[in-house]
Short mmCIF file of C-alpha atoms in Angstrom, two decimals:
data_model
loop_
_atom_site.label_atom_id
_atom_site.label_comp_id
_atom_site.label_asym_id
_atom_site.label_seq_id
_atom_site.Cartn_x
_atom_site.Cartn_y
_atom_site.Cartn_z
CA ALA L 564 -48.25 -58.48 54.75
CA GLN L 565 -50.82 -59.19 52.09
CA ARG L 566 -54.41 -59.88 53.04
CA VAL L 567 -57.68 -60.58 51.24
CA THR L 568 -60.99 -59.86 52.91
CA GLN L 569 -64.36 -61.22 51.86
CA PRO L 570 -66.78 -59.78 54.39
CA GLU L 571 -69.76 -61.99 53.59
CA LYS L 572 -69.70 -65.68 54.47
CA LEU L 573 -73.07 -66.23 52.81
CA LEU L 574 -74.91 -64.25 50.19
CA SER L 575 -78.41 -65.34 49.34
CA VAL L 576 -80.17 -63.82 46.32
CA PHE L 577 -83.19 -64.61 44.19
CA LYS L 578 -82.85 -65.85 40.67
CA GLY L 579 -82.66 -62.90 38.30
CA ALA L 580 -81.43 -60.50 40.97
CA PRO L 581 -78.08 -58.72 40.68
CA VAL L 582 -75.13 -60.19 42.53
CA GLU L 583 -72.12 -58.49 44.05
CA LEU L 584 -69.53 -60.48 45.96
CA LYS L 585 -67.19 -58.17 47.81
CA CYS L 586 -63.43 -58.49 47.94
CA ASN L 587 -60.93 -56.09 49.43
CA TYR L 588 -57.18 -56.56 49.51
CA SER L 589 -54.20 -55.20 51.33
CA TYR L 590 -50.88 -55.24 49.50
CA SER L 591 -48.12 -52.68 49.09
CA GLY L 592 -47.08 -53.86 45.63
CA SER L 593 -48.86 -54.10 42.31
CA PRO L 594 -51.72 -56.59 42.81
CA GLU L 595 -52.72 -59.46 40.56
CA LEU L 596 -56.23 -60.53 41.51
CA PHE L 597 -58.33 -63.57 40.73
CA TRP L 598 -61.72 -65.05 41.45
CA TYR L 599 -61.89 -68.80 41.90
CA VAL L 600 -65.12 -70.78 42.20
CA GLN L 601 -65.95 -74.15 43.70
CA TYR L 602 -69.24 -75.68 42.60
CA SER L 603 -70.74 -78.46 44.67
CA ARG L 604 -68.70 -81.65 44.38
CA GLN L 605 -66.32 -80.06 41.89
CA ARG L 606 -62.77 -78.88 42.22
CA LEU L 607 -61.75 -75.28 42.68
CA GLN L 608 -61.35 -73.56 39.33
CA LEU L 609 -60.47 -70.16 37.99
CA LEU L 610 -63.43 -67.94 37.18
CA LEU L 611 -61.64 -64.81 36.07
CA ARG L 612 -58.55 -62.67 36.58
CA HIS L 613 -58.28 -58.92 36.50
CA ILE L 614 -55.50 -58.75 33.91
CA SER L 615 -57.65 -60.37 31.23
CA ARG L 616 -60.59 -58.01 31.83
CA GLU L 617 -63.03 -60.57 30.46
CA SER L 618 -66.53 -61.66 31.36
CA ILE L 619 -66.98 -65.31 32.26
CA LYS L 620 -70.46 -66.82 32.71
CA GLY L 621 -71.78 -63.27 32.90
CA PHE L 622 -69.49 -62.32 35.78
CA THR L 623 -67.19 -59.32 35.72
CA ALA L 624 -64.77 -57.84 38.22
CA ASP L 625 -63.00 -54.51 38.11
CA LEU L 626 -59.87 -53.74 40.03
CA ASN L 627 -60.25 -50.47 41.94
CA LYS L 628 -56.83 -49.56 43.27
CA GLY L 629 -58.14 -46.49 45.09
CA GLU L 630 -60.56 -48.58 47.13
CA THR L 631 -58.31 -51.68 47.03
CA SER L 632 -61.29 -53.72 45.88
CA PHE L 633 -62.02 -56.40 43.30
CA HIS L 634 -65.74 -57.03 43.64
CA LEU L 635 -67.37 -59.73 41.54
CA LYS L 636 -70.62 -58.76 39.82
CA LYS L 637 -73.32 -60.33 37.74
CA PRO L 638 -76.47 -58.49 36.64
CA PHE L 639 -78.83 -61.49 36.78
CA ALA L 640 -78.13 -64.44 39.04
CA GLN L 641 -78.84 -67.98 37.85
CA GLU L 642 -79.40 -71.10 39.94
CA GLU L 643 -76.23 -72.63 38.54
CA ASP L 644 -74.22 -69.75 40.02
CA SER L 645 -74.71 -71.23 43.49
CA ALA L 646 -71.19 -72.05 44.67
CA MET L 647 -68.34 -71.02 46.91
CA TYR L 648 -66.42 -68.03 45.56
CA TYR L 649 -62.87 -67.15 46.59
CA CYS L 650 -61.05 -63.95 45.86
CA ALA L 651 -57.27 -64.44 45.61
CA LEU L 652 -54.24 -62.18 45.45
CA HIS L 653 -51.04 -63.21 43.70
CA THR L 654 -47.89 -61.69 45.12
CA GLY L 655 -44.20 -61.90 44.60
CA THR L 656 -42.15 -63.98 42.27
CA ALA L 657 -42.79 -67.23 44.10
CA SER L 658 -46.32 -67.49 42.78
CA LYS L 659 -48.01 -67.20 46.14
CA LEU L 660 -51.80 -67.00 46.11
CA THR L 661 -53.43 -65.57 49.20
CA PHE L 662 -57.09 -66.49 49.38
CA GLY L 663 -59.95 -64.72 51.09
CA THR L 664 -62.18 -66.70 53.41
CA GLY L 665 -64.72 -67.30 50.67
CA THR L 666 -68.36 -66.35 50.14
CA ARG L 667 -71.05 -68.92 49.59
CA LEU L 668 -73.51 -67.68 46.99
CA GLN L 669 -76.95 -69.19 47.20
CA VAL L 670 -79.37 -68.44 44.36
CA THR L 671 -82.95 -69.33 45.13
CA LEU L 672 -86.11 -69.36 43.05
CA ASP F 345 -57.61 -87.10 31.04
CA THR F 346 -57.63 -85.75 34.61
CA ALA F 347 -55.30 -82.77 34.85
CA VAL F 348 -54.42 -82.86 38.57
CA SER F 349 -55.14 -86.01 40.52
CA GLN F 350 -54.75 -86.83 44.19
CA THR F 351 -54.84 -90.08 46.10
CA PRO F 352 -56.49 -91.00 48.31
CA LYS F 353 -59.73 -89.01 48.26
CA TYR F 354 -60.49 -89.84 51.86
CA LEU F 355 -58.11 -90.71 54.67
CA VAL F 356 -59.21 -91.60 58.18
CA THR F 357 -56.48 -92.33 60.69
CA GLN F 358 -55.61 -92.12 64.35
CA MET F 359 -53.52 -89.56 66.15
CA GLY F 360 -49.83 -90.30 66.08
CA ASN F 361 -49.88 -92.15 62.77
CA ASP F 362 -47.87 -91.21 59.68
CA LYS F 363 -49.64 -90.83 56.34
CA SER F 364 -48.94 -89.69 52.78
CA ILE F 365 -51.01 -88.00 50.12
CA LYS F 366 -49.94 -88.23 46.49
CA CYS F 367 -50.44 -85.70 43.73
CA GLU F 368 -49.79 -85.94 40.02
CA GLN F 369 -50.35 -83.49 37.19
CA ASN F 370 -50.27 -84.26 33.48
CA LEU F 371 -50.34 -80.67 32.27
CA GLY F 372 -46.59 -80.32 31.86
CA HIS F 373 -46.54 -77.59 34.51
CA ASP F 374 -43.38 -76.52 36.32
CA THR F 375 -44.93 -75.41 39.59
CA MET F 376 -46.95 -77.38 42.13
CA TYR F 377 -48.59 -76.49 45.43
CA TRP F 378 -50.20 -77.89 48.54
CA TYR F 379 -53.08 -76.03 50.19
CA LYS F 380 -54.98 -76.76 53.39
CA GLN F 381 -58.71 -76.00 53.66
CA ASP F 382 -59.98 -75.99 57.22
CA SER F 383 -63.48 -76.67 58.51
CA LYS F 384 -64.47 -73.06 57.89
CA LYS F 385 -63.46 -73.42 54.23
CA PHE F 386 -60.44 -71.17 54.67
CA LEU F 387 -57.83 -72.04 52.04
CA LYS F 388 -54.18 -71.47 52.88
CA ILE F 389 -51.03 -72.29 50.98
CA MET F 390 -48.61 -74.67 52.65
CA PHE F 391 -45.88 -75.35 50.10
CA SER F 392 -44.90 -74.53 46.56
CA TYR F 393 -42.34 -76.30 44.37
CA ASN F 394 -40.90 -75.08 41.09
CA ASN F 395 -38.97 -77.56 38.99
CA LYS F 396 -38.72 -79.87 42.00
CA GLU F 397 -37.31 -77.15 44.25
CA LEU F 398 -39.09 -75.76 47.29
CA ILE F 399 -39.93 -72.08 46.84
CA ILE F 400 -42.66 -71.48 49.43
CA ASN F 401 -42.92 -72.94 52.91
CA GLU F 402 -45.58 -71.14 54.88
CA THR F 403 -44.38 -71.86 58.43
CA VAL F 404 -45.86 -75.30 58.29
CA PRO F 405 -44.85 -77.63 61.16
CA ASN F 406 -41.94 -79.82 60.16
CA ARG F 407 -44.16 -82.87 60.70
CA PHE F 408 -45.27 -82.03 57.15
CA SER F 409 -42.69 -82.92 54.53
CA PRO F 410 -43.37 -82.43 50.85
CA LYS F 411 -41.42 -84.39 48.29
CA SER F 412 -41.20 -83.80 44.58
CA PRO F 413 -39.56 -86.75 42.79
CA ASP F 414 -40.14 -85.07 39.43
CA LYS F 415 -41.97 -82.07 38.02
CA ALA F 416 -45.21 -84.01 37.61
CA HIS F 417 -45.46 -85.22 41.20
CA LEU F 418 -45.67 -83.54 44.59
CA ASN F 419 -46.37 -85.77 47.54
CA LEU F 420 -47.14 -84.76 51.11
CA HIS F 421 -46.02 -86.86 54.02
CA ILE F 422 -47.34 -86.11 57.49
CA ASN F 423 -45.73 -87.53 60.63
CA SER F 424 -47.30 -87.90 64.05
CA LEU F 425 -50.75 -86.78 62.98
CA GLU F 426 -52.70 -84.50 65.32
CA LEU F 427 -56.41 -83.75 65.59
CA GLY F 428 -55.78 -80.26 64.17
CA ASP F 429 -54.47 -81.76 60.96
CA SER F 430 -57.99 -82.79 60.02
CA ALA F 431 -58.80 -80.79 56.89
CA VAL F 432 -59.11 -81.06 53.14
CA TYR F 433 -55.75 -80.91 51.39
CA PHE F 434 -55.62 -79.64 47.84
CA CYS F 435 -52.83 -80.05 45.37
CA ALA F 436 -52.54 -77.56 42.50
CA SER F 437 -50.22 -76.79 39.61
CA SER F 438 -49.45 -73.88 37.30
CA GLN F 439 -47.23 -73.38 34.29
CA GLY F 440 -44.79 -71.21 36.21
CA THR F 441 -44.25 -68.95 39.18
CA GLY F 442 -45.94 -65.90 37.67
CA PRO F 443 -49.61 -64.95 38.13
CA TYR F 444 -50.77 -67.97 36.15
CA GLU F 445 -53.98 -69.87 36.59
CA GLN F 446 -53.66 -72.62 39.16
CA TYR F 447 -55.29 -75.95 38.42
CA PHE F 448 -56.56 -77.76 41.48
CA GLY F 449 -56.94 -81.41 42.32
CA PRO F 450 -60.15 -82.83 43.79
CA GLY F 451 -58.85 -82.68 47.35
CA THR F 452 -58.08 -85.26 50.02
CA ARG F 453 -60.24 -85.19 53.13
CA LEU F 454 -58.09 -86.17 56.09
CA THR F 455 -59.81 -87.05 59.34
CA VAL F 456 -57.68 -87.67 62.41
CA THR F 457 -59.43 -89.40 65.30
#
């Protein structure tokens, strides 16, 4: 069965420091991976997806099939990056998204 | 111009009651979902509908019954509420069943006392 693991519940970094939010997946098929973000008092929204290979708000994520990882990175954290981040795996034809347990990113001055 | 809306935002009720949560999307999407987020912020899919037909049912107790009167609406009815049903319920939609972006509603916080 598919699984998404986010090992850190909380990641606290200083403003300007690099950020890496870890995500590992387990899936026998071809994975489609996403990062979703939930800012305080806002709804969950898509941050980026691996198939588009784009950078959003300075964040990037590379799919590493050998390590079954899809870590989210940003070179310089900003206060406004503080939020809950979820890694998600899309599987099958029924559009099922399996979410990781989420990592709360806290950027402090 | 809200894309995915849910009502109510908050719901406080007693064990054993029956309650409904409504969801509407104005994005013209074909696929809608219900997710449950527990107290530890773990988000898990419950149901998915495509063109008003159920396509995912993640072993949810049959006290939970989704209903999709049309493509724009997916309601969730819960019978005989239990303490463990307390959670935030999110509705979402996407343009189809492929790996499309899912658009989420604001959530409904259900508290069962």
